[in-house]
Amino acid sequence: MEEHRPEPSRAYRWFVLLIVSLPMFGNYYIYDSINPLTDIFQKQLGYTDSQIGWLNSSYSVAAVITLLIGGVLIDRLGVKKAMLLFGTICSIAALLSAMGDSFVTMVVGRTVLGLGAESLIVAVTTALAKWFRGKELSFAFGVNLTIARLASVAADNSPTWASAVFYPHGHDALPSWQGPLWLAFGIGLICVMAGIMYWWLETRAQRQYQLGKPGAVDKLEIGRGMFRYSPSYWYIVGLCFTFYSAVFPFRTFAVKFFQHVHGIPLEEAGFFNSLLPLSAMIATPLFGLLVDSVGKRALFMLFGTLLLVPVYLMMLNPAVTLWAPTIMLGIAFSLIPAVMWPSVAYIVEEHRLGTAYALMTLIQQIGFFALNWLIGAANDWQHASETNPGGYALGMGIFTGLVFLGFVFSFLLRKAETGPGAHGLETIMARASDRAT
């Protein structure tokens, strides 16, 4: 007869949530640690914008490989081993970047980060489903993502709170590019330490408590039917590609762009770049509750993309305060993901949902790869620099074109979801009992 064990206490489970969120903090900080360094890379190491773009494009290439094999590895290793393994890989990647005295070494470090980071995210997500269910699981995911985005805010603002690392010889001397990367390595060690701690917590709990089964891992299952989805799904995938390709590659160059076009110091440029993840931390859950209350998901996505259309051209004009376009971008960055990702569950059958999300994420990463490289090449071709801020116009025009294409996808989605083949995106609302507590 199977021994009946109690479930872990609430305090134990929420402590586990804190521990599994720490690797996400370290992971996100390592990735975003280069954002404030782009201008320093260019002036001290002679990097072109194409090379800066490659630092994140190489990450995305590795992330695509991870999407093909990462889920299988997690299934075979188990959550606790996978979390420690991929957390260690992320820390090694940060070490390689900090030690890198050549562009090749830096690219290798970012590629290794792509191999570890995306699988670490999947492992953390899978672990949460072992400890939480129902409404608690949704809240746990939200807390986990909030802690991760806090790392992005910290990385963007690191020239302010870690100025001694950026300016070891004072603000009148040249800033350091290597000190901030060593700081990222130090913070990245959280991935390893938290992985060890989680291993101990899960092992202890397995002896004393009844744990839930690990959550299903999103895997890209290659087969004849992997592309057989409704037009509404592909419209959302198109929006996902255009939206994220216009936002995250922009963040790669944003600090340098703000410095060169608006003539603001590094600390202020980093602050404006941090407003995107900061706004998402606060507004995304609120937008999610709003949409669950009123429906109209396709309409909200249409509004979000429409809000984005003028943003990049507004930023290109130094006479326009950065507050206006940054707030508009922050609203869209909070609204669209809050609606877009949950909408897939209304359109795709449950047994195919994992493949649908994995395929969507794969296409998203292809966009990251292509646009990081393309914008870097466009900036180099136009000789964008502090003395030639107009050289950024081509890249900002590409972002605007992507956003407009996203608006077209949103319009087509809205049209499909108000027609006879609708899936309920505009009409389904959460019950009051579902929203309570």
Coordinates of C-alpha atoms in Angstrom, one line a residue:
M1 CA 0.0 0.0 0.0
E2 CA 1.4 3.4 -1.0
E3 CA 2.3 5.6 1.9
H4 CA 0.2 8.8 2.2
R5 CA 2.3 11.9 2.8
P6 CA 1.2 15.4 3.5
E7 CA 1.7 18.2 1.0
P8 CA 4.4 20.7 1.7
S9 CA 3.4 23.6 3.8
R10 CA 2.5 26.9 2.2
A11 CA 5.6 28.5 3.8
Y12 CA 7.8 25.8 2.3
R13 CA 6.3 26.2 -1.1
W14 CA 6.7 30.0 -1.2
F15 CA 10.3 29.6 -0.1
V16 CA 10.8 27.3 -3.0
L17 CA 9.3 29.9 -5.3
L18 CA 11.9 32.4 -4.0
I19 CA 14.7 30.0 -4.6
V20 CA 13.7 29.0 -8.1
S21 CA 13.2 32.6 -9.1
L22 CA 16.8 33.5 -8.2
P23 CA 18.2 31.7 -11.2
M24 CA 15.9 33.7 -13.4
F25 CA 17.2 36.9 -11.8
G26 CA 20.8 35.8 -12.5
N27 CA 20.0 34.7 -16.0
Y28 CA 18.2 37.9 -17.0
Y29 CA 20.9 40.1 -15.5
I30 CA 23.7 38.3 -17.5
Y31 CA 21.7 38.8 -20.7
D32 CA 21.0 42.5 -20.2
S33 CA 24.4 43.3 -18.7
I34 CA 25.8 44.4 -22.1
N35 CA 23.0 46.9 -22.7
P36 CA 24.8 49.8 -20.9
L37 CA 28.1 48.8 -22.5
T38 CA 27.4 49.2 -26.2
D39 CA 28.9 52.7 -26.5
I40 CA 31.9 51.6 -24.3
F41 CA 32.5 48.6 -26.5
Q42 CA 32.5 50.8 -29.5
K43 CA 34.9 53.4 -28.2
Q44 CA 37.3 51.2 -26.3
L45 CA 37.2 47.8 -28.1
G46 CA 36.4 49.2 -31.6
Y47 CA 33.3 47.1 -32.0
T48 CA 31.0 48.0 -34.9
D49 CA 27.3 48.0 -34.5
S50 CA 27.2 44.7 -36.5
Q51 CA 29.4 43.1 -34.0
I52 CA 27.3 44.4 -31.1
G53 CA 24.3 43.0 -32.8
W54 CA 26.1 39.6 -33.1
L55 CA 26.5 39.5 -29.3
N56 CA 22.7 38.9 -29.0
S57 CA 22.2 37.2 -32.4
S58 CA 24.6 34.5 -31.3
Y59 CA 22.5 34.0 -28.2
S60 CA 19.4 33.5 -30.4
V61 CA 21.2 30.9 -32.6
A62 CA 22.0 28.8 -29.5
A63 CA 18.5 29.4 -28.2
V64 CA 17.0 27.8 -31.3
I65 CA 19.1 24.7 -30.8
T66 CA 18.0 24.6 -27.2
L67 CA 14.3 24.7 -28.3
L68 CA 14.9 21.6 -30.3
I69 CA 16.7 19.5 -27.6
G70 CA 16.3 21.4 -24.3
G71 CA 12.9 19.9 -23.4
V72 CA 14.1 16.3 -24.0
L73 CA 17.1 16.9 -21.7
I74 CA 15.0 18.2 -18.9
D75 CA 12.7 15.2 -19.2
R76 CA 15.6 12.8 -19.0
L77 CA 17.6 14.6 -16.3
G78 CA 14.8 15.7 -14.0
V79 CA 14.1 19.2 -12.9
K80 CA 16.7 19.6 -10.1
K81 CA 19.6 18.3 -12.1
A82 CA 18.6 20.3 -15.2
M83 CA 18.2 23.5 -13.1
L84 CA 21.7 23.1 -11.7
L85 CA 23.2 22.1 -15.0
F86 CA 21.8 25.0 -17.0
G87 CA 22.4 27.5 -14.2
T88 CA 26.1 26.5 -14.2
I89 CA 26.2 26.9 -18.0
C90 CA 24.8 30.5 -17.6
S91 CA 27.5 31.3 -15.0
I92 CA 30.3 29.9 -17.3
A93 CA 28.9 32.0 -20.1
A94 CA 29.2 35.1 -17.9
L95 CA 32.8 34.2 -17.0
L96 CA 33.8 33.8 -20.6
S97 CA 32.4 37.2 -21.5
A98 CA 34.1 38.8 -18.6
M99 CA 37.4 37.2 -19.5
G100 CA 37.0 37.9 -23.2
D101 CA 39.7 40.1 -24.5
S102 CA 38.6 39.4 -28.1
F103 CA 35.3 39.6 -30.0
V104 CA 35.4 35.9 -30.7
T105 CA 35.6 35.1 -27.0
M106 CA 32.7 37.4 -26.3
V107 CA 30.6 35.8 -28.9
V108 CA 31.4 32.3 -27.6
G109 CA 30.3 33.5 -24.1
R110 CA 27.0 34.8 -25.5
T111 CA 26.4 31.6 -27.4
V112 CA 27.0 29.5 -24.3
L113 CA 24.5 31.8 -22.5
G114 CA 21.9 31.0 -25.2
L115 CA 22.5 27.3 -24.6
G116 CA 21.9 27.6 -20.9
A117 CA 19.5 30.4 -20.4
E118 CA 16.5 29.3 -22.4
S119 CA 16.7 25.7 -21.0
L120 CA 17.0 27.2 -17.5
I121 CA 13.8 29.1 -18.1
V122 CA 12.0 25.9 -19.1
A123 CA 13.4 24.0 -16.1
V124 CA 12.2 26.7 -13.7
T125 CA 8.8 26.8 -15.3
T126 CA 8.5 23.0 -15.1
A127 CA 9.5 23.1 -11.5
L128 CA 6.8 25.6 -10.5
A129 CA 4.1 23.1 -11.6
K130 CA 5.4 20.6 -9.1
W131 CA 4.8 23.0 -6.2
F132 CA 1.7 25.0 -7.2
R133 CA -1.6 24.4 -8.8
G134 CA -4.6 26.4 -10.0
K135 CA -4.7 30.0 -9.1
E136 CA -1.6 29.7 -7.0
L137 CA 0.3 28.5 -10.1
S138 CA -0.7 31.6 -12.1
F139 CA 0.4 33.9 -9.2
A140 CA 3.7 31.9 -8.8
F141 CA 4.4 32.4 -12.5
G142 CA 3.7 36.1 -12.1
V143 CA 6.1 36.5 -9.1
N144 CA 8.8 34.5 -10.9
L145 CA 8.6 36.7 -14.0
T146 CA 8.5 39.9 -11.9
I147 CA 11.8 38.9 -10.2
A148 CA 13.3 38.1 -13.5
R149 CA 12.3 41.5 -14.9
L150 CA 13.7 43.2 -11.8
A151 CA 17.1 41.9 -13.0
S152 CA 16.6 43.7 -16.3
V153 CA 15.8 46.9 -14.5
A154 CA 18.9 46.4 -12.3
A155 CA 21.2 45.7 -15.3
D156 CA 20.0 48.8 -17.2
N157 CA 20.5 51.0 -14.2
S158 CA 23.8 49.4 -13.2
P159 CA 25.8 52.5 -14.3
T160 CA 24.0 54.4 -11.5
W161 CA 24.0 51.9 -8.6
A162 CA 27.3 50.3 -9.6
S163 CA 29.1 53.4 -10.7
A164 CA 32.3 52.4 -8.9
V165 CA 32.4 49.3 -11.2
F166 CA 31.8 51.4 -14.3
Y167 CA 34.2 54.2 -13.3
P168 CA 36.9 52.6 -11.1
H169 CA 39.2 55.6 -11.6
G170 CA 36.5 58.3 -11.3
H171 CA 34.0 59.8 -13.7
D172 CA 36.7 61.9 -15.4
A173 CA 38.6 58.7 -16.5
L174 CA 37.6 56.2 -19.1
P175 CA 34.8 53.8 -18.0
S176 CA 35.5 50.1 -17.6
W177 CA 33.9 47.6 -19.9
Q178 CA 35.3 44.6 -18.0
G179 CA 34.3 45.5 -14.5
P180 CA 30.5 45.4 -15.2
L181 CA 30.9 42.0 -16.9
W182 CA 32.7 40.7 -13.8
L183 CA 29.8 42.1 -11.8
A184 CA 27.4 40.1 -14.1
F185 CA 29.4 37.0 -13.4
G186 CA 29.2 37.5 -9.7
I187 CA 25.4 38.0 -9.9
G188 CA 25.2 35.1 -12.3
L189 CA 26.6 32.8 -9.6
I190 CA 23.2 33.0 -8.0
C191 CA 22.1 30.6 -10.7
V192 CA 24.5 27.9 -9.4
M193 CA 23.9 28.6 -5.7
A194 CA 20.1 28.6 -6.1
G195 CA 20.3 25.5 -8.2
I196 CA 22.2 23.7 -5.3
M197 CA 19.7 25.0 -2.8
Y198 CA 16.7 23.8 -4.9
W199 CA 18.3 20.4 -5.3
W200 CA 18.4 20.1 -1.5
L201 CA 14.9 21.5 -1.0
E202 CA 13.4 19.1 -3.6
T203 CA 15.3 16.1 -2.3
R204 CA 14.2 16.8 1.3
A205 CA 10.6 17.3 0.2
Q206 CA 10.6 14.0 -1.7
R207 CA 11.3 12.2 1.5
Q208 CA 8.7 14.0 3.6
Y209 CA 6.0 15.3 1.3
Q210 CA 3.7 14.4 -1.6
L211 CA 4.8 16.6 -4.5
G212 CA 2.9 17.2 -7.7
K213 CA 4.1 15.9 -11.1
P214 CA 6.5 18.2 -13.1
G215 CA 4.7 20.4 -15.5
A216 CA 4.7 19.4 -19.2
V217 CA 7.7 20.8 -21.1
D218 CA 7.0 22.7 -24.3
K219 CA 8.7 20.7 -27.0
L220 CA 8.9 21.3 -30.7
E221 CA 7.6 18.0 -32.0
I222 CA 8.7 17.7 -35.7
G223 CA 6.1 16.1 -37.8
R224 CA 3.7 16.5 -40.7
G225 CA 1.1 18.2 -38.6
M226 CA 3.3 20.7 -36.8
F227 CA 2.2 23.6 -39.1
R228 CA -1.5 22.7 -39.3
Y229 CA -3.0 25.5 -37.2
S230 CA -5.8 27.9 -37.9
P231 CA -5.2 31.3 -39.5
S232 CA -5.8 33.0 -36.1
Y233 CA -2.8 31.2 -34.7
W234 CA -0.6 32.3 -37.5
Y235 CA -1.7 35.9 -37.2
I236 CA -0.7 35.7 -33.5
V237 CA 2.7 34.2 -34.5
G238 CA 3.1 37.0 -37.0
L239 CA 2.4 39.5 -34.3
C240 CA 4.8 37.8 -31.9
F241 CA 7.6 37.9 -34.6
T242 CA 7.1 41.5 -35.5
F243 CA 6.5 42.8 -31.9
Y244 CA 9.4 41.1 -30.2
S245 CA 11.7 41.8 -33.2
A246 CA 10.9 45.5 -32.8
V247 CA 11.4 45.6 -29.1
F248 CA 14.2 43.5 -27.9
P249 CA 16.7 44.3 -30.7
F250 CA 15.9 47.9 -30.0
R251 CA 16.9 47.4 -26.4
T252 CA 20.2 46.1 -27.6
F253 CA 21.1 49.4 -29.1
A254 CA 18.8 51.7 -27.0
V255 CA 21.3 53.0 -24.5
K256 CA 23.8 54.0 -27.1
F257 CA 21.0 55.4 -29.3
F258 CA 19.7 57.6 -26.4
Q259 CA 23.2 58.9 -25.7
H260 CA 24.0 59.7 -29.3
V261 CA 20.6 61.1 -30.5
H262 CA 19.4 62.8 -27.3
G263 CA 22.7 63.7 -25.8
I264 CA 22.0 62.3 -22.4
P265 CA 24.6 60.6 -20.1
L266 CA 25.0 56.9 -19.7
E267 CA 23.1 56.7 -16.4
E268 CA 20.0 58.5 -17.8
A269 CA 20.1 56.4 -21.0
G270 CA 20.1 53.3 -18.9
F271 CA 17.2 54.5 -16.8
F272 CA 15.0 55.1 -19.9
N273 CA 15.9 51.7 -21.2
S274 CA 14.9 50.2 -17.9
L275 CA 11.4 51.7 -18.1
L276 CA 10.3 48.9 -20.4
P277 CA 10.8 45.9 -18.0
L278 CA 9.8 48.1 -15.1
S279 CA 6.5 49.0 -16.7
A280 CA 5.9 45.3 -17.6
M281 CA 6.5 44.3 -14.0
I282 CA 3.6 46.5 -12.8
A283 CA 1.2 46.7 -15.7
T284 CA 1.3 43.3 -17.4
P285 CA -0.7 41.5 -14.6
L286 CA -3.1 44.4 -14.5
F287 CA -3.7 44.2 -18.2
G288 CA -4.2 40.4 -17.9
L289 CA -6.9 41.0 -15.3
L290 CA -8.6 43.6 -17.4
V291 CA -8.7 41.4 -20.5
D292 CA -10.1 38.5 -18.5
S293 CA -12.8 40.8 -17.3
V294 CA -13.9 42.3 -20.6
G295 CA -12.6 39.9 -23.4
K296 CA -11.8 41.8 -26.6
R297 CA -8.3 40.2 -26.8
A298 CA -7.8 40.9 -30.5
L299 CA -9.0 44.5 -30.1
F300 CA -6.5 45.0 -27.3
M301 CA -3.6 43.6 -29.5
L302 CA -4.7 45.9 -32.3
F303 CA -4.7 48.9 -29.9
G304 CA -1.2 47.9 -28.6
T305 CA 0.3 47.7 -32.1
L306 CA -1.3 51.0 -33.2
L307 CA 0.2 52.7 -30.1
L308 CA 3.7 51.5 -31.2
V309 CA 3.5 52.7 -34.8
P310 CA 4.8 56.3 -34.2
V311 CA 7.1 55.4 -31.3
Y312 CA 10.4 54.9 -33.0
L313 CA 10.1 57.9 -35.3
M314 CA 9.3 60.1 -32.3
M315 CA 12.4 58.8 -30.6
L316 CA 14.4 59.8 -33.6
N317 CA 13.5 63.4 -33.1
P318 CA 15.7 64.9 -30.4
A319 CA 13.2 67.7 -29.9
V320 CA 10.7 65.2 -28.6
T321 CA 11.1 64.3 -24.9
L322 CA 11.9 60.6 -24.4
W323 CA 9.2 60.3 -21.8
A324 CA 6.3 60.3 -24.3
P325 CA 7.5 57.5 -26.7
T326 CA 9.0 55.5 -23.8
I327 CA 5.7 55.5 -21.9
M328 CA 3.9 54.5 -25.1
L329 CA 6.4 51.7 -25.7
G330 CA 6.1 50.6 -22.1
I331 CA 2.3 50.4 -22.3
A332 CA 2.5 48.3 -25.5
F333 CA 5.3 46.2 -24.0
S334 CA 3.0 45.4 -21.0
L335 CA -0.3 45.0 -22.9
I336 CA 0.5 42.9 -26.0
P337 CA 2.3 40.0 -24.2
A338 CA -0.4 40.0 -21.4
V339 CA -3.0 39.3 -24.1
M340 CA -1.0 37.5 -26.9
W341 CA 0.4 34.4 -25.0
P342 CA -2.7 33.4 -23.2
S343 CA -4.8 33.8 -26.4
V344 CA -3.0 30.8 -28.0
A345 CA -4.7 28.5 -25.4
Y346 CA -8.1 29.6 -26.8
I347 CA -7.1 28.8 -30.4
V348 CA -5.1 25.6 -30.2
E349 CA -6.2 22.2 -28.9
E350 CA -4.8 21.4 -25.4
H351 CA -2.9 18.3 -26.6
R352 CA -1.0 20.5 -29.2
L353 CA -0.5 23.5 -27.0
G354 CA 3.1 22.6 -26.1
T355 CA 4.2 22.3 -29.8
A356 CA 2.3 25.5 -30.6
Y357 CA 4.1 27.5 -27.9
A358 CA 7.5 26.0 -28.8
L359 CA 7.0 26.8 -32.5
M360 CA 6.0 30.4 -31.6
T361 CA 9.1 30.8 -29.4
L362 CA 11.3 29.4 -32.2
I363 CA 10.0 31.9 -34.7
Q364 CA 10.4 34.6 -32.0
Q365 CA 14.1 33.7 -31.6
I366 CA 14.6 33.8 -35.3
G367 CA 13.4 37.3 -35.2
F368 CA 15.8 38.2 -32.4
F369 CA 18.7 36.7 -34.5
A370 CA 17.8 38.5 -37.7
L371 CA 16.9 41.9 -36.3
N372 CA 19.9 42.2 -34.0
W373 CA 22.2 41.6 -36.9
L374 CA 20.1 43.7 -39.4
I375 CA 19.9 46.8 -37.2
G376 CA 23.6 46.6 -36.4
A377 CA 24.4 46.4 -40.1
A378 CA 22.0 49.2 -40.9
N379 CA 23.7 51.5 -38.3
D380 CA 27.1 50.7 -39.7
W381 CA 26.0 51.2 -43.3
Q382 CA 24.6 54.7 -42.3
H383 CA 27.6 55.4 -40.1
A384 CA 25.4 56.0 -37.1
S385 CA 27.4 57.6 -34.3
E386 CA 27.5 60.4 -31.7
T387 CA 28.6 62.8 -34.5
N388 CA 26.1 61.4 -37.0
P389 CA 22.9 60.7 -35.1
G390 CA 20.9 60.8 -38.3
G391 CA 22.6 57.5 -39.2
Y392 CA 20.1 55.8 -36.9
A393 CA 17.2 56.7 -39.1
L394 CA 17.3 53.5 -41.2
G395 CA 17.3 51.2 -38.2
M396 CA 14.4 53.1 -36.6
G397 CA 12.6 53.0 -40.0
I398 CA 13.0 49.2 -40.0
F399 CA 11.5 49.0 -36.5
T400 CA 8.6 51.1 -37.6
G401 CA 8.0 48.9 -40.6
L402 CA 7.9 45.8 -38.4
V403 CA 5.4 47.5 -36.1
F404 CA 3.2 48.4 -39.0
L405 CA 3.3 44.8 -40.2
G406 CA 2.4 43.7 -36.7
F407 CA -0.6 46.1 -36.9
V408 CA -1.7 44.3 -40.1
F409 CA -1.5 40.9 -38.4
S410 CA -3.5 42.3 -35.5
F411 CA -6.1 43.7 -37.9
L412 CA -6.4 40.3 -39.6
L413 CA -6.7 38.6 -36.3
R414 CA -9.5 41.0 -35.2
K415 CA -11.3 40.4 -38.5
A416 CA -11.0 36.6 -38.1
E417 CA -12.2 36.6 -34.5
T418 CA -15.3 38.7 -35.2
G419 CA -16.3 36.4 -38.1
P420 CA -18.0 33.0 -38.2
G421 CA -14.8 31.0 -37.4
A422 CA -14.0 32.9 -34.2
H423 CA -12.4 31.1 -31.2
G424 CA -13.9 33.3 -28.6
L425 CA -11.0 35.8 -28.2
E426 CA -13.4 38.7 -28.2
T427 CA -16.2 37.1 -26.2
I428 CA -14.8 34.8 -23.5
M429 CA -14.5 36.4 -20.1
A430 CA -13.2 34.9 -16.8
R431 CA -15.9 34.0 -14.3
A432 CA -16.1 36.2 -11.2
S433 CA -15.2 33.2 -9.1
D434 CA -12.1 32.6 -11.2
R435 CA -10.9 36.2 -10.6
A436 CA -11.6 36.1 -6.9
T437 CA -8.6 35.8 -4.6

